[in-house]
Amino acid sequence: VFTGLYYITNQGTNIKLAQYLFGLIYLVFYGLVVMILKKTEAVPPFILLFFTFASYRVHSIFALRLFNDPVAMLFLYISVYFFIQKKWLIGCAFIQFCSFNKNEHHAVFAWFVLHPFA
């Protein structure tokens, strides 16, 4: 992922383009979170609006610092969305993309998500 980003941004010199790409990932990420929360009916709809505007930390991680966690978490939430839809094979395929991150917290998160289904 980041090798492709490196080449797309002219060997890392076009930071603004990288921020726009992470902004797009940010919007897709929030769309997935909202769809998951709506599907599970975990929170009332008005909370979703508060959730969107109150997450300065998430905005900072995505748009300013360009860490690798947003990309891994995007793949994780895509897999959770497919698990909720009971499309296990597609969900398992997307969860494999989380493994490029050195931190193992994505695997722990996935275990807690999938454990009730086991």
mmCIF file with all atom_site columns, C-alpha atoms in Angstrom:
data_model
loop_
_atom_site.group_PDB
_atom_site.id
_atom_site.type_symbol
_atom_site.label_atom_id
_atom_site.label_alt_id
_atom_site.label_comp_id
_atom_site.label_asym_id
_atom_site.label_entity_id
_atom_site.label_seq_id
_atom_site.pdbx_PDB_ins_code
_atom_site.Cartn_x
_atom_site.Cartn_y
_atom_site.Cartn_z
_atom_site.occupancy
_atom_site.B_iso_or_equiv
_atom_site.pdbx_formal_charge
_atom_site.auth_seq_id
_atom_site.auth_comp_id
_atom_site.auth_asym_id
_atom_site.auth_atom_id
_atom_site.pdbx_PDB_model_num
ATOM 1   C CA . VAL A 1 1   ? 0.000   0.000   0.000  1.00 0.00 ? 1   VAL A CA 1
ATOM 2   C CA . PHE A 1 2   ? 2.646   2.482   0.996  1.00 0.00 ? 2   PHE A CA 1
ATOM 3   C CA . THR A 1 3   ? 4.914   1.547   -1.891 1.00 0.00 ? 3   THR A CA 1
ATOM 4   C CA . GLY A 1 4   ? 2.081   2.439   -4.232 1.00 0.00 ? 4   GLY A CA 1
ATOM 5   C CA . LEU A 1 5   ? 1.484   5.652   -2.300 1.00 0.00 ? 5   LEU A CA 1
ATOM 6   C CA . TYR A 1 6   ? 5.182   6.438   -2.613 1.00 0.00 ? 6   TYR A CA 1
ATOM 7   C CA . TYR A 1 7   ? 5.049   6.218   -6.401 1.00 0.00 ? 7   TYR A CA 1
ATOM 8   C CA . ILE A 1 8   ? 1.710   7.998   -6.749 1.00 0.00 ? 8   ILE A CA 1
ATOM 9   C CA . THR A 1 9   ? 3.053   10.961  -4.765 1.00 0.00 ? 9   THR A CA 1
ATOM 10  C CA . ASN A 1 10  ? 6.224   11.401  -6.868 1.00 0.00 ? 10  ASN A CA 1
ATOM 11  C CA . GLN A 1 11  ? 8.546   9.540   -4.503 1.00 0.00 ? 11  GLN A CA 1
ATOM 12  C CA . GLY A 1 12  ? 6.875   11.070  -1.463 1.00 0.00 ? 12  GLY A CA 1
ATOM 13  C CA . THR A 1 13  ? 7.312   14.704  -2.459 1.00 0.00 ? 13  THR A CA 1
ATOM 14  C CA . ASN A 1 14  ? 3.635   15.492  -3.117 1.00 0.00 ? 14  ASN A CA 1
ATOM 15  C CA . ILE A 1 15  ? 2.380   15.481  0.473  1.00 0.00 ? 15  ILE A CA 1
ATOM 16  C CA . LYS A 1 16  ? -0.850  17.263  -0.434 1.00 0.00 ? 16  LYS A CA 1
ATOM 17  C CA . LEU A 1 17  ? -1.856  14.403  -2.753 1.00 0.00 ? 17  LEU A CA 1
ATOM 18  C CA . ALA A 1 18  ? -1.115  11.904  0.008  1.00 0.00 ? 18  ALA A CA 1
ATOM 19  C CA . GLN A 1 19  ? -3.343  13.897  2.363  1.00 0.00 ? 19  GLN A CA 1
ATOM 20  C CA . TYR A 1 20  ? -6.145  13.874  -0.221 1.00 0.00 ? 20  TYR A CA 1
ATOM 21  C CA . LEU A 1 21  ? -5.817  10.098  -0.610 1.00 0.00 ? 21  LEU A CA 1
ATOM 22  C CA . PHE A 1 22  ? -5.934  9.618   3.148  1.00 0.00 ? 22  PHE A CA 1
ATOM 23  C CA . GLY A 1 23  ? -8.928  11.965  3.230  1.00 0.00 ? 23  GLY A CA 1
ATOM 24  C CA . LEU A 1 24  ? -10.682 9.608   0.821  1.00 0.00 ? 24  LEU A CA 1
ATOM 25  C CA . ILE A 1 25  ? -9.765  6.641   3.033  1.00 0.00 ? 25  ILE A CA 1
ATOM 26  C CA . TYR A 1 26  ? -11.123 8.658   5.986  1.00 0.00 ? 26  TYR A CA 1
ATOM 27  C CA . LEU A 1 27  ? -14.505 9.123   4.278  1.00 0.00 ? 27  LEU A CA 1
ATOM 28  C CA . VAL A 1 28  ? -14.735 5.454   3.314  1.00 0.00 ? 28  VAL A CA 1
ATOM 29  C CA . PHE A 1 29  ? -13.765 4.489   6.886  1.00 0.00 ? 29  PHE A CA 1
ATOM 30  C CA . TYR A 1 30  ? -16.517 6.645   8.393  1.00 0.00 ? 30  TYR A CA 1
ATOM 31  C CA . GLY A 1 31  ? -19.031 5.364   5.870  1.00 0.00 ? 31  GLY A CA 1
ATOM 32  C CA . LEU A 1 32  ? -18.234 1.800   6.921  1.00 0.00 ? 32  LEU A CA 1
ATOM 33  C CA . VAL A 1 33  ? -18.468 2.612   10.623 1.00 0.00 ? 33  VAL A CA 1
ATOM 34  C CA . VAL A 1 34  ? -21.853 4.286   10.136 1.00 0.00 ? 34  VAL A CA 1
ATOM 35  C CA . MET A 1 35  ? -23.140 1.343   8.074  1.00 0.00 ? 35  MET A CA 1
ATOM 36  C CA . ILE A 1 36  ? -21.946 -1.123  10.732 1.00 0.00 ? 36  ILE A CA 1
ATOM 37  C CA . LEU A 1 37  ? -23.532 0.862   13.549 1.00 0.00 ? 37  LEU A CA 1
ATOM 38  C CA . LYS A 1 38  ? -26.807 1.220   11.634 1.00 0.00 ? 38  LYS A CA 1
ATOM 39  C CA . LYS A 1 39  ? -26.868 -2.483  10.791 1.00 0.00 ? 39  LYS A CA 1
ATOM 40  C CA . THR A 1 40  ? -26.256 -3.565  14.379 1.00 0.00 ? 40  THR A CA 1
ATOM 41  C CA . GLU A 1 41  ? -28.596 -0.886  15.773 1.00 0.00 ? 41  GLU A CA 1
ATOM 42  C CA . ALA A 1 42  ? -26.022 -0.333  18.518 1.00 0.00 ? 42  ALA A CA 1
ATOM 43  C CA . VAL A 1 43  ? -26.624 3.401   18.840 1.00 0.00 ? 43  VAL A CA 1
ATOM 44  C CA . PRO A 1 44  ? -29.482 5.795   18.062 1.00 0.00 ? 44  PRO A CA 1
ATOM 45  C CA . PRO A 1 45  ? -29.142 7.679   14.744 1.00 0.00 ? 45  PRO A CA 1
ATOM 46  C CA . PHE A 1 46  ? -28.520 11.093  16.326 1.00 0.00 ? 46  PHE A CA 1
ATOM 47  C CA . ILE A 1 47  ? -25.381 9.761   18.000 1.00 0.00 ? 47  ILE A CA 1
ATOM 48  C CA . LEU A 1 48  ? -23.860 9.105   14.569 1.00 0.00 ? 48  LEU A CA 1
ATOM 49  C CA . LEU A 1 49  ? -23.836 12.843  13.871 1.00 0.00 ? 49  LEU A CA 1
ATOM 50  C CA . PHE A 1 50  ? -22.069 13.528  17.179 1.00 0.00 ? 50  PHE A CA 1
ATOM 51  C CA . PHE A 1 51  ? -19.679 10.673  16.462 1.00 0.00 ? 51  PHE A CA 1
ATOM 52  C CA . THR A 1 52  ? -18.682 12.219  13.140 1.00 0.00 ? 52  THR A CA 1
ATOM 53  C CA . PHE A 1 53  ? -17.973 15.708  14.440 1.00 0.00 ? 53  PHE A CA 1
ATOM 54  C CA . ALA A 1 54  ? -16.338 14.783  17.749 1.00 0.00 ? 54  ALA A CA 1
ATOM 55  C CA . SER A 1 55  ? -13.476 12.614  16.514 1.00 0.00 ? 55  SER A CA 1
ATOM 56  C CA . TYR A 1 56  ? -10.566 15.019  16.183 1.00 0.00 ? 56  TYR A CA 1
ATOM 57  C CA . ARG A 1 57  ? -8.056  12.284  17.003 1.00 0.00 ? 57  ARG A CA 1
ATOM 58  C CA . VAL A 1 58  ? -9.223  10.126  14.113 1.00 0.00 ? 58  VAL A CA 1
ATOM 59  C CA . HIS A 1 59  ? -9.103  13.127  11.771 1.00 0.00 ? 59  HIS A CA 1
ATOM 60  C CA . SER A 1 60  ? -5.563  13.891  12.913 1.00 0.00 ? 60  SER A CA 1
ATOM 61  C CA . ILE A 1 61  ? -4.377  10.331  12.352 1.00 0.00 ? 61  ILE A CA 1
ATOM 62  C CA . PHE A 1 62  ? -5.892  10.131  8.880  1.00 0.00 ? 62  PHE A CA 1
ATOM 63  C CA . ALA A 1 63  ? -5.318  13.536  7.334  1.00 0.00 ? 63  ALA A CA 1
ATOM 64  C CA . LEU A 1 64  ? -2.285  14.966  9.081  1.00 0.00 ? 64  LEU A CA 1
ATOM 65  C CA . ARG A 1 65  ? 0.064   12.235  10.195 1.00 0.00 ? 65  ARG A CA 1
ATOM 66  C CA . LEU A 1 66  ? -0.528  9.631   7.471  1.00 0.00 ? 66  LEU A CA 1
ATOM 67  C CA . PHE A 1 67  ? 0.121   6.632   9.728  1.00 0.00 ? 67  PHE A CA 1
ATOM 68  C CA . ASN A 1 68  ? -0.292  3.053   8.548  1.00 0.00 ? 68  ASN A CA 1
ATOM 69  C CA . ASP A 1 69  ? -3.035  2.298   11.097 1.00 0.00 ? 69  ASP A CA 1
ATOM 70  C CA . PRO A 1 70  ? -5.858  3.912   9.068  1.00 0.00 ? 70  PRO A CA 1
ATOM 71  C CA . VAL A 1 71  ? -5.233  1.608   6.120  1.00 0.00 ? 71  VAL A CA 1
ATOM 72  C CA . ALA A 1 72  ? -5.129  -1.497  8.304  1.00 0.00 ? 72  ALA A CA 1
ATOM 73  C CA . MET A 1 73  ? -8.231  -0.412  10.207 1.00 0.00 ? 73  MET A CA 1
ATOM 74  C CA . LEU A 1 74  ? -10.043 0.272   6.935  1.00 0.00 ? 74  LEU A CA 1
ATOM 75  C CA . PHE A 1 75  ? -9.447  -3.328  5.861  1.00 0.00 ? 75  PHE A CA 1
ATOM 76  C CA . LEU A 1 76  ? -10.524 -4.515  9.301  1.00 0.00 ? 76  LEU A CA 1
ATOM 77  C CA . TYR A 1 77  ? -13.796 -2.591  9.179  1.00 0.00 ? 77  TYR A CA 1
ATOM 78  C CA . ILE A 1 78  ? -14.437 -3.816  5.634  1.00 0.00 ? 78  ILE A CA 1
ATOM 79  C CA . SER A 1 79  ? -14.068 -7.359  6.940  1.00 0.00 ? 79  SER A CA 1
ATOM 80  C CA . VAL A 1 80  ? -16.375 -6.637  9.914  1.00 0.00 ? 80  VAL A CA 1
ATOM 81  C CA . TYR A 1 81  ? -18.973 -5.263  7.502  1.00 0.00 ? 81  TYR A CA 1
ATOM 82  C CA . PHE A 1 82  ? -18.843 -8.454  5.454  1.00 0.00 ? 82  PHE A CA 1
ATOM 83  C CA . PHE A 1 83  ? -19.001 -10.595 8.600  1.00 0.00 ? 83  PHE A CA 1
ATOM 84  C CA . ILE A 1 84  ? -22.160 -8.765  9.648  1.00 0.00 ? 84  ILE A CA 1
ATOM 85  C CA . GLN A 1 85  ? -23.576 -9.489  6.187  1.00 0.00 ? 85  GLN A CA 1
ATOM 86  C CA . LYS A 1 86  ? -22.662 -13.174 6.808  1.00 0.00 ? 86  LYS A CA 1
ATOM 87  C CA . LYS A 1 87  ? -20.252 -13.168 3.864  1.00 0.00 ? 87  LYS A CA 1
ATOM 88  C CA . TRP A 1 88  ? -17.525 -15.009 5.718  1.00 0.00 ? 88  TRP A CA 1
ATOM 89  C CA . LEU A 1 89  ? -15.174 -15.772 2.835  1.00 0.00 ? 89  LEU A CA 1
ATOM 90  C CA . ILE A 1 90  ? -14.991 -12.150 1.673  1.00 0.00 ? 90  ILE A CA 1
ATOM 91  C CA . GLY A 1 91  ? -14.586 -10.968 5.283  1.00 0.00 ? 91  GLY A CA 1
ATOM 92  C CA . CYS A 1 92  ? -11.733 -13.404 5.847  1.00 0.00 ? 92  CYS A CA 1
ATOM 93  C CA . ALA A 1 93  ? -10.060 -12.248 2.636  1.00 0.00 ? 93  ALA A CA 1
ATOM 94  C CA . PHE A 1 94  ? -10.120 -8.606  3.740  1.00 0.00 ? 94  PHE A CA 1
ATOM 95  C CA . ILE A 1 95  ? -8.922  -9.365  7.252  1.00 0.00 ? 95  ILE A CA 1
ATOM 96  C CA . GLN A 1 96  ? -5.726  -10.787 5.742  1.00 0.00 ? 96  GLN A CA 1
ATOM 97  C CA . PHE A 1 97  ? -4.824  -7.298  4.530  1.00 0.00 ? 97  PHE A CA 1
ATOM 98  C CA . CYS A 1 98  ? -4.573  -6.118  8.150  1.00 0.00 ? 98  CYS A CA 1
ATOM 99  C CA . SER A 1 99  ? -1.484  -8.227  8.715  1.00 0.00 ? 99  SER A CA 1
ATOM 100 C CA . PHE A 1 100 ? 0.929   -5.820  6.999  1.00 0.00 ? 100 PHE A CA 1
ATOM 101 C CA . ASN A 1 101 ? 0.944   -3.667  10.126 1.00 0.00 ? 101 ASN A CA 1
ATOM 102 C CA . LYS A 1 102 ? 3.628   -4.508  12.695 1.00 0.00 ? 102 LYS A CA 1
ATOM 103 C CA . ASN A 1 103 ? 1.225   -4.041  15.598 1.00 0.00 ? 103 ASN A CA 1
ATOM 104 C CA . GLU A 1 104 ? -0.916  -6.980  16.542 1.00 0.00 ? 104 GLU A CA 1
ATOM 105 C CA . HIS A 1 105 ? -3.851  -4.995  17.946 1.00 0.00 ? 105 HIS A CA 1
ATOM 106 C CA . HIS A 1 106 ? -5.771  -5.530  14.700 1.00 0.00 ? 106 HIS A CA 1
ATOM 107 C CA . ALA A 1 107 ? -5.589  -9.280  15.181 1.00 0.00 ? 107 ALA A CA 1
ATOM 108 C CA . VAL A 1 108 ? -6.761  -8.919  18.790 1.00 0.00 ? 108 VAL A CA 1
ATOM 109 C CA . PHE A 1 109 ? -9.630  -6.698  17.661 1.00 0.00 ? 109 PHE A CA 1
ATOM 110 C CA . ALA A 1 110 ? -10.606 -9.226  15.012 1.00 0.00 ? 110 ALA A CA 1
ATOM 111 C CA . TRP A 1 111 ? -10.549 -12.032 17.584 1.00 0.00 ? 111 TRP A CA 1
ATOM 112 C CA . PHE A 1 112 ? -12.993 -10.158 19.814 1.00 0.00 ? 112 PHE A CA 1
ATOM 113 C CA . VAL A 1 113 ? -15.259 -9.456  16.842 1.00 0.00 ? 113 VAL A CA 1
ATOM 114 C CA . LEU A 1 114 ? -15.242 -13.046 15.604 1.00 0.00 ? 114 LEU A CA 1
ATOM 115 C CA . HIS A 1 115 ? -15.213 -14.856 18.957 1.00 0.00 ? 115 HIS A CA 1
ATOM 116 C CA . PRO A 1 116 ? -19.017 -14.646 19.492 1.00 0.00 ? 116 PRO A CA 1
ATOM 117 C CA . PHE A 1 117 ? -19.537 -16.332 16.112 1.00 0.00 ? 117 PHE A CA 1
ATOM 118 C CA . ALA A 1 118 ? -17.250 -19.282 16.897 1.00 0.00 ? 118 ALA A CA 1
#
